[in-house]
Each structure stands twice: as structure tokens, then as C-alpha cells.
Amino acid sequence: MTTGLLVLEVSAIFFLTLLLLKKYGNWRQQHFIVTVSTLIGWFFSFVIIFILPLDIAITFYNRCLLEEAQLSAEKNLDIGNITDPICKKPVAFVPNYVLLQLWRIVYWTAQILTWLVIVLPLMQSYSNAGDFSALGKLRSAIYNNAIYYGTYFIVFFMILIYAAVKGVVLNASYYFDYFPGRMRDIFREHLKVILISASNTWSLFLLVVLLGYGLIEVPRQFWQMGNR
């Protein structure tokens, strides 16, 4: 029943995304790839907004159960005999692995669309390009993203070198020597951690730069508009 509530909530988010896409987009004129990419981007963004409170509530509930179990163990009480439990289960409670799989789908879909396939940044640069031909717009979009992702890959290789110096990659070869069957899984996990660290580092860097720019430029624009 609780899983059904989660499915109902996700379905409502999907239909909300369709409604907003129909209101602010033009399905008949825009390209199919644009529609699908925007739908996926908006849908997963709304999933984060609406599912995060449920995840927090379940986390507090699990923490409450753990504290209640520890308290009962200290006082030698039987939890099964407690008629009025302290911890209140959330209405849409689901097992931890359900939300874990959902967050993995959301995170890695965003990673693929943003970093690996580069669909969303390329489309954004294409729409903002000032060229008059489609080929010129595509060339400008590729050039802008090449600079952007070139900087990102520099950060990635710096983290990769740092991980190699600290022995992360060497640990994988160590396990390969003694546990050949686990080599692929261990290397995959290490590479996943490096990719996540690199993307988060670059995102935080952009956040600091853009916030610093906005704190100065936005008030300056309003000040200049007020003097006209």
C-alpha cells in the first residue's frame, strides 16, 4: 500500500510535468528530442523536490527506531510489548532500497544527459548561438561546450592523479593480484567515486563563481536602471 502511494506521487509528478510542458512549450513545432529531453529534465527535477521530504521523514523514522531500540536495550525492555510506540511511521513509508534505486536513477540519468551524452548543454548552447544557419549554431555550440568540458576534464584528471598518488588505483591492482574476481567491481566503484567527486567539485566551483557574480552584478543592474 505504501509503495502504491509512492507510485501515485511519482505519476502525479509526471502528469504535472506534462501539463507544464504543454503550457510553456510547443509540441507541434519543437523537435522531438527537445521535448523528450526537457520532459526528462523537468520530471527528475520535480521528483527531487517532492520525494526529498519523504526521504527525510523516513530517515528520521529509522533513526527514531534505532534510538528506541538502544534505549530499550539499556533498560532491558521488550520492544514488542510496547503498546504505544514513540516512532510514528510516515504515511508513504517505503523500504530503504526503493528510494535508493530511485535516487540512483535520478542521479545517473542527470549525469548521463549532462556530462556523458552532453545533450542538455549542447541544446542550450545551440539555442543561444547567434549564427544564422543550423550548421553555424551547431559549430558554436560544440566550441562553447569544448571549452567548458575541457576545463572539467582538467579537474577530473587532477582528481585522478591525486587518487593515484593516494593509492586508490593501486589498491585496485592489489585486489586484482589477490582477488581476481573482484577486480572489476572494485575498479568500477573507485571510478564511480572519482566521477562523482569531479562533478561535485566542478559544480561547487561554478556555484561559487556564479553566486559571487550575481551578488555584484544584479544589484549593479538595478542601481543603473534606477538612475535612468
Steps between C-alpha positions, in 0.01 A plus 500: 500500500778741590685422178178574316495848653852560374403383152194728513718795601752435223215466249354832617842662455520360148159639403590834658812508283294423191257779588779755544672383183177542307443846646850641446605298195380437149491129427403544137784732402790400724714196428420165657842480668443841659165389638632172642812659651300779662244251630769285661683800647188657648359169622809401696532853639146482635568149631782640713276775637205277590678179604769662715258578790391135500862386510570733793191376686601136451854580614371657822269203551785250463713708733218504754471121479873464557494730802195321637673164462811629674292646783309174540825303507638724773184463711454129416159560345327299230404717202223260405321565829483876444138580418551868417814528286686826506598493133223581255534340159458740205186455296690430177768286665698280262805278559838665476602316184205648308610859553862398448422365154288806422780738596746299292275529195458874549869566565651292223241610244596860573867406480456331162295782348732769636850355492520187285258556213514882540146531363366776723803736496537458124134582443523805725808631321335430164194707592715788631734508200480812285574330168241504222546146371446169676857392426635824644291463814620143543862605448469775761331263745774240460770765541346642819450157652853395402638784712263418784567127507869547434520687829296229665728223374799687636336489843419132447857406412631698796275296730604183317868580554430580864319168541790316337748670732289408802491139387136463396587356159785299648258344745296377206807332351576352841159339515545383144814310600340327796130499407475497118122457504446824692728717287227626268257589779763679707630699203144593405429627850821704508429649159146585609630682808749695288231601249264613775777694675605673178145601406423625851826697511427668169140573604610660826758706312235627259265568789757717677587687180139562396390600849790742526414645161130525580552671835683781322344517155131475589498792748714698256246451222213610725705801608566599141135447406396727787726782382343515153 
